[in-house]
XYZ file of C-alpha atoms in Angstrom:
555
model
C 104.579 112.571 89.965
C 106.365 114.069 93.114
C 104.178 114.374 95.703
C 106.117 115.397 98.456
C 104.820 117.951 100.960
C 101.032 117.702 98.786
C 98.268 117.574 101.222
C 95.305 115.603 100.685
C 93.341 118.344 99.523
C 96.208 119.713 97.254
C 96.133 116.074 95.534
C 92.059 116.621 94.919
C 92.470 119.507 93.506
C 95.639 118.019 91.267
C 93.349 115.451 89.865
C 91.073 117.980 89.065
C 93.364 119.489 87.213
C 95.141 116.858 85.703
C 92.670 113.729 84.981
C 88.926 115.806 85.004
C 87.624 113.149 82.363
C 89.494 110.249 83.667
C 87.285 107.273 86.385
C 88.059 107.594 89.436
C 85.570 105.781 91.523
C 82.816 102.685 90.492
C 80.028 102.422 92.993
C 77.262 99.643 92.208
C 73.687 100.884 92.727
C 72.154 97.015 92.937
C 70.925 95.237 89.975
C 74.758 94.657 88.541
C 74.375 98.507 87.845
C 76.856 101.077 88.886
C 77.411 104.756 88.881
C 80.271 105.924 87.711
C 82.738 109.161 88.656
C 85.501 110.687 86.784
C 87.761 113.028 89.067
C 85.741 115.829 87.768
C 82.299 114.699 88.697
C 83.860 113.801 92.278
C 85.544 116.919 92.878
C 82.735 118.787 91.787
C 80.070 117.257 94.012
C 82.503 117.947 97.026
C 83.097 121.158 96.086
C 78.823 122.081 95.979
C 78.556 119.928 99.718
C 81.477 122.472 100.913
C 79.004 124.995 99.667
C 76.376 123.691 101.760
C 78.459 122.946 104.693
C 79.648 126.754 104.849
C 76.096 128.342 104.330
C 75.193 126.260 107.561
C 78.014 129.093 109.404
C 78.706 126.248 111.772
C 81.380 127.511 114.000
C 85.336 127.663 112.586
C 86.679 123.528 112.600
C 83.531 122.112 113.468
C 83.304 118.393 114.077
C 81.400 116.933 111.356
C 80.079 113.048 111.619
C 80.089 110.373 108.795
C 78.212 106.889 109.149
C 77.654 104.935 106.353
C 79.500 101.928 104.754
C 82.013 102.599 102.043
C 80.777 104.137 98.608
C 81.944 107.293 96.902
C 79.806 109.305 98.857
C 82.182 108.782 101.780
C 84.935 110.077 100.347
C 83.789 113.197 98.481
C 82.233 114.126 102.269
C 85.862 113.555 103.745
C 86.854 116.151 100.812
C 84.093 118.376 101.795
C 84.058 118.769 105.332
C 88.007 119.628 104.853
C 86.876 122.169 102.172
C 84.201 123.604 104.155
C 87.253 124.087 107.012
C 86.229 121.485 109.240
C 86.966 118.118 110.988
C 85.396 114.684 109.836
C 84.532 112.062 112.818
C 83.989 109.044 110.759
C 81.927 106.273 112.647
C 81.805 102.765 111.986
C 78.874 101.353 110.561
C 78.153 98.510 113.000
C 77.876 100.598 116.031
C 75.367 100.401 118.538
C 73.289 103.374 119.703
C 74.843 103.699 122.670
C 78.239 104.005 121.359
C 77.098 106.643 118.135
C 75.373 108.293 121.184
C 78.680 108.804 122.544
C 81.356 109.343 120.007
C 78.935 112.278 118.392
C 78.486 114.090 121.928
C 81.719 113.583 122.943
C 83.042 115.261 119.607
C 80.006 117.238 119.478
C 79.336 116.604 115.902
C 76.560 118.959 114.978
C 76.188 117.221 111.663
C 75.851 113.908 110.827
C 76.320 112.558 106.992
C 74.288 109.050 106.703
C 74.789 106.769 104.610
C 74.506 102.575 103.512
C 73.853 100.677 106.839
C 72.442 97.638 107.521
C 70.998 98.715 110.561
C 69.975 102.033 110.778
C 67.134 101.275 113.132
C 69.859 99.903 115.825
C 71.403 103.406 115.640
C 69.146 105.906 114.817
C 68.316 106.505 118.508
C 71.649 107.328 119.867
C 71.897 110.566 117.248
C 71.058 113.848 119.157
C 68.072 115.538 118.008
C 70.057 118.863 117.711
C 72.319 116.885 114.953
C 71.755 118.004 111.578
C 71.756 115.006 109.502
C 72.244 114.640 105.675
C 71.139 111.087 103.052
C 73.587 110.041 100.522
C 71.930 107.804 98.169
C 72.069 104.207 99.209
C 71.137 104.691 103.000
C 67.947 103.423 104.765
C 64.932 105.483 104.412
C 64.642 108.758 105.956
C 63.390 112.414 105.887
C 66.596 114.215 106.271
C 67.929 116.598 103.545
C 69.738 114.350 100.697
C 72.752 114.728 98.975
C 71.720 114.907 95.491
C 69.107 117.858 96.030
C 71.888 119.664 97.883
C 74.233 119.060 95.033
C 71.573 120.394 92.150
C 70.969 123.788 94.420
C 74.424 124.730 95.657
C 77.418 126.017 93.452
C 80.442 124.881 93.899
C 82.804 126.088 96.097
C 85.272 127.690 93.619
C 88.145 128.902 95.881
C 90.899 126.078 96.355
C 90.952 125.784 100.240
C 94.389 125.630 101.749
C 94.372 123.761 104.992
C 97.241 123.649 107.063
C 99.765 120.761 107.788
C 99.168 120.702 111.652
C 95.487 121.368 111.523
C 93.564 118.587 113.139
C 91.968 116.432 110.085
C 90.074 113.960 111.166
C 88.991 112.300 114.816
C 89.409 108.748 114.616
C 87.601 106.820 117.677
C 89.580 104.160 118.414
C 86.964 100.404 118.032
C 88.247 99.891 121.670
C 88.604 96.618 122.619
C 88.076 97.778 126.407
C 86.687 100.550 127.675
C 84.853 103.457 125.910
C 86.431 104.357 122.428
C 89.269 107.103 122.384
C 89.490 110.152 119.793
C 93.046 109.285 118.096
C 93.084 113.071 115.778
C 95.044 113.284 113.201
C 96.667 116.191 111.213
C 97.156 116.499 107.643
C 100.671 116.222 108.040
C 99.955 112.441 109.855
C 97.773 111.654 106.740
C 100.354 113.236 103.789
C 103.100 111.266 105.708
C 101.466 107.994 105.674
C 99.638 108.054 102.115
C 103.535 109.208 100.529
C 105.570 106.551 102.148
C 103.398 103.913 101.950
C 103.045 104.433 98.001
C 107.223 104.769 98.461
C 107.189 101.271 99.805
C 104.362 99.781 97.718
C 105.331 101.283 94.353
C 101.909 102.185 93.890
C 100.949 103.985 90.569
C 97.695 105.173 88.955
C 97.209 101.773 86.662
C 96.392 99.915 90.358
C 92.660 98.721 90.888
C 91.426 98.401 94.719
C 88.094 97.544 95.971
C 86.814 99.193 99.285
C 84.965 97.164 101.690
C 86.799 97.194 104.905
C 85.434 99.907 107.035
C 86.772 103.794 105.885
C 85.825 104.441 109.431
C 89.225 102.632 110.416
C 93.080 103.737 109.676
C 94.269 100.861 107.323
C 91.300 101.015 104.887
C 91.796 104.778 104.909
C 95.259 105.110 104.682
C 95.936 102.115 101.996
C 92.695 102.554 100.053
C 91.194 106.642 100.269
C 94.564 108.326 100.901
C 96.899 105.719 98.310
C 93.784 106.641 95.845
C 94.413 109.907 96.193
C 97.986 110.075 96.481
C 98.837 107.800 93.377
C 95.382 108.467 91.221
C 93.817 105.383 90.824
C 91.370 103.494 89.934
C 88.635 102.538 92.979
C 85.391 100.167 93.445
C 83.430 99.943 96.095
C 81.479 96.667 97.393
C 77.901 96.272 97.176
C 77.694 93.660 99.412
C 79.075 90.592 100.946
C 76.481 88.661 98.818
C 77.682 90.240 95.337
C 81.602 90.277 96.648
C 82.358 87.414 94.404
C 80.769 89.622 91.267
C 82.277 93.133 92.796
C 85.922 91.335 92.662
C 85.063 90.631 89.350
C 84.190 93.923 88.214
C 87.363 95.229 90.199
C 89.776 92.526 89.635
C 92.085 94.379 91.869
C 95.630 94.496 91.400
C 96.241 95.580 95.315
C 94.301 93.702 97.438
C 94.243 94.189 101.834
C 91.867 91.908 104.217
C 92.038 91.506 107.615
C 92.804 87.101 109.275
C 89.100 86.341 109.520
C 88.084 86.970 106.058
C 91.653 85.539 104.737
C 90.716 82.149 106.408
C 87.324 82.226 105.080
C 88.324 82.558 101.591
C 90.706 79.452 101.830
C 87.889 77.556 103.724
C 85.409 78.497 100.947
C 88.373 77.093 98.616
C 88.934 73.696 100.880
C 85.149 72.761 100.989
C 85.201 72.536 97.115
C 88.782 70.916 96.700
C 89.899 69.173 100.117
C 93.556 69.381 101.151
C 94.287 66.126 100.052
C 93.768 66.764 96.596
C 94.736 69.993 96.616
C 98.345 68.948 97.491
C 98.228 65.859 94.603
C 97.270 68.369 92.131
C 100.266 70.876 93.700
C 102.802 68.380 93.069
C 102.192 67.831 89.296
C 104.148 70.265 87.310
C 101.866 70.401 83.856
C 98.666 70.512 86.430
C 99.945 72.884 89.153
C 100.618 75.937 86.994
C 96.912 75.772 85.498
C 95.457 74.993 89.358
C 96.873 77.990 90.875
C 95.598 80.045 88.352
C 92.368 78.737 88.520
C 91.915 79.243 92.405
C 93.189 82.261 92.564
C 90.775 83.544 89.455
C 87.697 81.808 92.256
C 88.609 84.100 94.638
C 88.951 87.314 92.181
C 92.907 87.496 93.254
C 94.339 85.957 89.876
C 95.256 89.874 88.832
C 96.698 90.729 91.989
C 100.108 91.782 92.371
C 100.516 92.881 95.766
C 98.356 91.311 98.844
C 98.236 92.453 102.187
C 96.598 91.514 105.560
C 96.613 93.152 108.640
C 94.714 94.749 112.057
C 95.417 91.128 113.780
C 97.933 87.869 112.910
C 97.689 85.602 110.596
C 98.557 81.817 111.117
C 101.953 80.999 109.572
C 100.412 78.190 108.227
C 97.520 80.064 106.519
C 100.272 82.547 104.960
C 102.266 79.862 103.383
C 99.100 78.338 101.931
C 98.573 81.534 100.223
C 102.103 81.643 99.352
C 101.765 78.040 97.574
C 99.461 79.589 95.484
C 102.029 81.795 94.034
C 100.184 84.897 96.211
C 102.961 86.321 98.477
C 100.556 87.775 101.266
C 102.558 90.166 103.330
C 101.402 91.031 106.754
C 102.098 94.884 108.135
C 100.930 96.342 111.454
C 100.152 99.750 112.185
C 98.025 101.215 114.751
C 95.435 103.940 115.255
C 97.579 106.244 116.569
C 100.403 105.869 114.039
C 97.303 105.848 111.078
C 98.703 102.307 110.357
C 101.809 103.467 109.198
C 104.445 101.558 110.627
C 105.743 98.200 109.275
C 105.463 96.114 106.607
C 106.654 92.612 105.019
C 108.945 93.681 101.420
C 108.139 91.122 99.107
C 110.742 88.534 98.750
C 111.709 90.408 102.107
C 108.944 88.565 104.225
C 109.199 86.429 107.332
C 106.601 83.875 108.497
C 105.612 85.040 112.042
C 106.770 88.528 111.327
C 105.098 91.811 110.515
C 107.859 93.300 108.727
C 110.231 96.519 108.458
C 109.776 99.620 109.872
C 108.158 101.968 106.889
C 110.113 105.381 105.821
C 110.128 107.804 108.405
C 109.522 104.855 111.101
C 111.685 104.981 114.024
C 111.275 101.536 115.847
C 112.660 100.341 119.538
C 112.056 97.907 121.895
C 111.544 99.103 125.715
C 113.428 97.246 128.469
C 110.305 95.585 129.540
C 109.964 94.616 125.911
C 107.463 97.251 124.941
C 107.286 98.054 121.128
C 108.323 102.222 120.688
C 107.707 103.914 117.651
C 108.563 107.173 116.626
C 107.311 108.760 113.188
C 105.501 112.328 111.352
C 102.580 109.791 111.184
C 102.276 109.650 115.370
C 98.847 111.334 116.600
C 98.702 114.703 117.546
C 97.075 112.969 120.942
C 93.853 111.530 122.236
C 90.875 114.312 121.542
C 90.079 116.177 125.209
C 92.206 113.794 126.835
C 95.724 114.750 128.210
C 95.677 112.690 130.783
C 95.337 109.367 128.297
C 97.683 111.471 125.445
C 100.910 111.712 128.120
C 100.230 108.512 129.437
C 100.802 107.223 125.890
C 104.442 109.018 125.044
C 107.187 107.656 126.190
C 109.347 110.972 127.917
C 111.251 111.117 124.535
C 108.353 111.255 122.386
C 107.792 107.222 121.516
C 104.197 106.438 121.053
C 103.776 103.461 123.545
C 102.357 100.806 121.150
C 101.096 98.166 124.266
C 102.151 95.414 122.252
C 105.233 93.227 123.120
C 108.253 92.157 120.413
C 111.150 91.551 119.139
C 113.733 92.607 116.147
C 115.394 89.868 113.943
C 118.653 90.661 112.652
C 117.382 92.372 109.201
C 114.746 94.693 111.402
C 112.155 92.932 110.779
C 109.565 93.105 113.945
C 107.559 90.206 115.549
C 104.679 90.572 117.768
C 104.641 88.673 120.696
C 101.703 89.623 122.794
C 100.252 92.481 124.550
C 101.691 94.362 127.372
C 98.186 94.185 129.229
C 96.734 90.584 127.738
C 99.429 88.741 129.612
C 97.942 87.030 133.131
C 99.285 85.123 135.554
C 99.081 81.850 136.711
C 97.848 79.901 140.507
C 101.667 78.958 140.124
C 102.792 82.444 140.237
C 104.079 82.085 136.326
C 103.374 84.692 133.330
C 101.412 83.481 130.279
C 100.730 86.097 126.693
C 97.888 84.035 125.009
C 98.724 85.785 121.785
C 101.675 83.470 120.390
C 99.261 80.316 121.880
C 95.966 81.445 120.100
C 98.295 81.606 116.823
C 99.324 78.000 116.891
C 95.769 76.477 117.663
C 94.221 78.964 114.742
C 96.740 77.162 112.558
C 93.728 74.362 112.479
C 91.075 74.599 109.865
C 88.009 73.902 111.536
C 88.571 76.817 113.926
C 87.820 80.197 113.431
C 88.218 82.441 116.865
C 89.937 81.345 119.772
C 90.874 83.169 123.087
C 93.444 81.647 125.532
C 92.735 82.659 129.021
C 93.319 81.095 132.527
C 94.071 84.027 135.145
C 94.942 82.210 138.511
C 94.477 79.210 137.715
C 96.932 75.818 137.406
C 96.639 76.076 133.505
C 95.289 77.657 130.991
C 92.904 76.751 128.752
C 91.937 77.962 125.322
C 87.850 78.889 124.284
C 87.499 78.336 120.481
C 84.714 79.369 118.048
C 84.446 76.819 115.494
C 84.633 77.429 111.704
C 81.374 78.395 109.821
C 81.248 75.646 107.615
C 81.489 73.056 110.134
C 79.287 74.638 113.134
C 75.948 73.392 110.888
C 76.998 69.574 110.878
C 77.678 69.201 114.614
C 74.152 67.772 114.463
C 75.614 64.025 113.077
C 77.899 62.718 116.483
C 80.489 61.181 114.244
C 81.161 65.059 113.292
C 81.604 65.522 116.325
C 83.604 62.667 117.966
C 85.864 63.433 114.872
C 86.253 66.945 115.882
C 87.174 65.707 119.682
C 89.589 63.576 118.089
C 91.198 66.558 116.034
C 91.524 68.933 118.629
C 92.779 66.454 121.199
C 95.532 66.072 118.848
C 95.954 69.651 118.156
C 96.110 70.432 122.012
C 98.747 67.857 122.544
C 101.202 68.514 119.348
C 100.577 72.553 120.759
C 101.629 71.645 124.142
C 104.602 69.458 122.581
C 105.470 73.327 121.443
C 105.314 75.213 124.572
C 106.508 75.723 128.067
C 105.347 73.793 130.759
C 103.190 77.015 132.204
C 101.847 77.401 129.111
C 100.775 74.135 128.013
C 96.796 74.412 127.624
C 94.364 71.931 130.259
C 91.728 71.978 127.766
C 90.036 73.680 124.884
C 86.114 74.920 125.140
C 84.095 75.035 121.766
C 81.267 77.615 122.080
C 78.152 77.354 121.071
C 78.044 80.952 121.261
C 78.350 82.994 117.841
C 81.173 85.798 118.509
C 80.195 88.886 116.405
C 80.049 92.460 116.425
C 76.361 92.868 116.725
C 76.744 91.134 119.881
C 79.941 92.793 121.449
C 82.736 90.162 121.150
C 83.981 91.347 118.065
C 85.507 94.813 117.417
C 84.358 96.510 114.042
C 87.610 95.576 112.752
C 86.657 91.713 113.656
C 89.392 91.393 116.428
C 88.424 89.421 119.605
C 87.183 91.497 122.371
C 89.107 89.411 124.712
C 87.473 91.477 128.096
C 84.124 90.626 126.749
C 85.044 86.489 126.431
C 86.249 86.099 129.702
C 83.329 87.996 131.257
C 80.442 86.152 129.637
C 82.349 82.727 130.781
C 83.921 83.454 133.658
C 80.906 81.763 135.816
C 81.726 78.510 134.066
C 85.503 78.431 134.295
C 85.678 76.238 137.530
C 82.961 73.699 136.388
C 85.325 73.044 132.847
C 88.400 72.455 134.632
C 86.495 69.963 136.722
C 85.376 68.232 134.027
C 89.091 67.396 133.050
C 88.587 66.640 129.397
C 90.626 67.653 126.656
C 88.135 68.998 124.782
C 84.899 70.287 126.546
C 81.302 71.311 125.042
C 79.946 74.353 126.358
């Protein structure tokens, strides 16, 4: 079907049309039991919360707030506040109360749709009392007005709203890994954009199967799972939880599949700690056996129907990616950004480069500045930061390039590498430049290490903090665990350093005893390294570890 120039809401109401009767979205309820919504039954409940939303005569484009995990109740809001002729402000569902405090009065949401969380209590506090707040189903108990008696009293909403192309959509606040978060708003137009050309690329149709679980509340699950649902007409399941995401992937068994590095490297540790390696690679090299092995991880992790695999929002290892690609599952790395709606480039399968993110998507103009700034032009740039000109102009480059902050470089068949960020890179006591990016790559090559963050402003050498993997963190109890462990990542340091330039080569590594998560700051909701928040909490110890002069140092 041609889509071209279809806005999201002109694709609900196409589907409405088109596939009334047909599934469109399989939520679980808990117990193995799910709920089940054809496009009809979806369309229909948006259309009656439109309803609602106008009777409330909240003023014209009114910013309208949505926390909750993913479940189908998020998108047929997103629908409605768009029908009701408004602006969503999704927020991520880890936040604290502080931060929900601050992205709903600095949008000045005066609703606020609620939904699953696992910590509602964290967060309840920082919601305005003037808010207007509304239950979907699954969230934590409450007294506010729910969705399902506001669906049985209101009619639909029988007009088919036309919104305009360049109408602010949505506010997207940025997870920030410094500073407070930013409003990145995007039009319709961004969104259309993004959701065609990625299905262009892709060659996404409506047989496809995804399963939502990586936060709606951020571009690249809501461009590549809501808006490529939408666009192509397929099939979508939500995640109950990370305890039934074995049985959800089951249910699913997705043909399109997108995760971010962390949860990547978890799956193949899960795989290692039942078949080593070792064995792994015996049973690789026998052709009769290898076939059938394959298959049979793959089919463990819920990935044996998957034809197309993705992973972005941070690097991957190289060495991780070819493991994956052993496997017979070509995982291709993109990169996109808030701003852009994470349209911008993307590995082509049998296209792909180890270490690379890809070619620029349709539409995607891509440059490198003279400083060696990444540029990118496309109809999927923001329309700017929300009540922020100063930020928005500091952002475009005088010919209209959003600035991306990261650092690169273009092979010869345009396919882009990341080589650090503009602002990450530090210098030296010796006076010499260091981007801890390409670094923290090698050493995350290593198994038993999950997080790491390369740091060492001013002094001789850096030196590299790691968070060790999950699996191994509850064994550091025997000592021949650990003295193995020393052993490992003395070796790793040195065959790193072997790699490097002199000024880069590492003094020593640091293994944490610290967890690094989002409930406690260091992560971003996305699960990339808040690398401001590392150096702080250490940065009293720094000067004791280098006088230590180990290779590998407990904290």
């Amino acid at each position: 079907m041609q889509t071209k120039n279809k806005l999201p809401l002109d694709m609900v109401y196409h589907w409405e049309a088109a596939k009334s009767n047909s599934l469109y979205m399989t939520q679980p309820i808990g117990d193995g039991k799910v709920v089940e919504y054809t496009w009809g039954r979806a369309v229909d409940e948006a259309r009656r919360m439109a309803s609602y939303l106008k009777s409330l005569n909240l003023p014209e484009k009114s910013r309208v707030g949505l926390i909750s995990k993913n479940c189908a109740h998020w998108i047929m809001t997103d629908w409605a506040i768009w029908m009701a002729g408004h602006i969503s402000v999704p927020l991520y569902p880890t936040l604290n109360a502080d931060t929900v405090n601050y992205v709903l009065n600095h949008a000045e949401c005066d609703v606020l749709f609620v939904g699953k969380l696992d910590d509602w209590d964290m967060m309840k506090p920082g919601v305005p009392e003037s808010v207007r707040c509304i239950s979907f189903p699954l969230s934590p108990p409450n007294d506010f007005e729910t969705w399902d008696d506001i669906v049985a009293k209101y009619p639909p909403l029988e007009e088919k709203v036309q919104r305009d192309a360049d109408e602010l959509a949505t506010i997207v606040y940025t997870s920030g890994s410094t500073g407070k978060p930013k409003g990145v708003m995007l039009s319709f137009r961004n969104m259309a954009f993004a959701a065609e050309g990625g299905m262009e690329v892709l060659q996404v149709g409506a047989n496809e199967r995804m399963l939502s679980y990586l936060p709606l509340a951020h571009v690249f699950e809501r461009t590549f799972v809501e808006l490529a649902s939408l666009y192509a007409g397929f099939h979508l399941f939500f995640a109950e939880s990370l305890d039934t995401f074995v049985d959800d992937m089951k249910r699913a068994q997705p043909t399109l599949f997108l995760s971010v590095p962390r949860l990547w490297v978890r799956f193949q540790q899960g795989v290692l700690q039942k078949l080593p390696q070792k064995k792994l690679n015996k049973l690789l090299k026998i052709p009769v056996v290898s076939k059938l092995i394959k298959k049979k991880v793959l089919k463990g992790l819920g990935l044996d129907k998957v034809k197309l695999a993705g992973s972005g929002s941070a690097p991957l290892a190289g060495d991780v990616l070819d493991w994956y690609r052993n496997l017979g599952l070509e995982l291709l790395e993109g990169y996109g950004m808030s701003e852009n709606f994470a349209y911008s480039h993307i590995n082509k399968p049998g296209r792909s480069r180890t270490g690379y993110v890809g070619e620029s998507m349709p539409g995607v103009d891509t440059k490198i500045s003279p400083a060696g700034e990444i540029l990118i032009k496309s109809p999927a740039t923001m329309m700017g930061y929300y009540k922020d000109e100063e930020q928005t102009k500091g952002v475009f480059t005088e010919d209209g390039y959003l600035k991306t902050g990261d650092k690169g470089e273009i092979d010869e068949m345009g396919r882009l590498k990341i080589t650090g960020r503009m602002k990450e890179i530090f210098k030296t006591s010796k006076g010499k430049y260091i981007a801890p990016a390409p670094i923290e790559n090698k050493l995350m090559a290593n198994q038993s290490i999950e997080l790491v963050c390369v740091s060492g402003a001013n002094q001789t050498q850096p030196f590299a903090m790691i968070q060790l993997a999950e699996g191994i963190r509850p064994k550091l109890g025997d000592p021949s665990v650990r003295k193995e462990l020393e052993e490992e990542l003395t070796e790793l340091v040195e065959r790193v350093n072997k790699t490097v330039d002199p000024h880069e080569q590492l003094a020593f590594v640091i293994i944490v005893s610290d967890e690094w998560s989002i409930e406690n700051s260091f992560l971003t909701p996305t699960l990339k390294l808040k690398r401001n928040v590392v150096e702080d909490t250490y940065e009293g110890k720094v000067n004791e570890w280098y006088a230590q002069k180990k290779k590998v140092v407990w904290q």
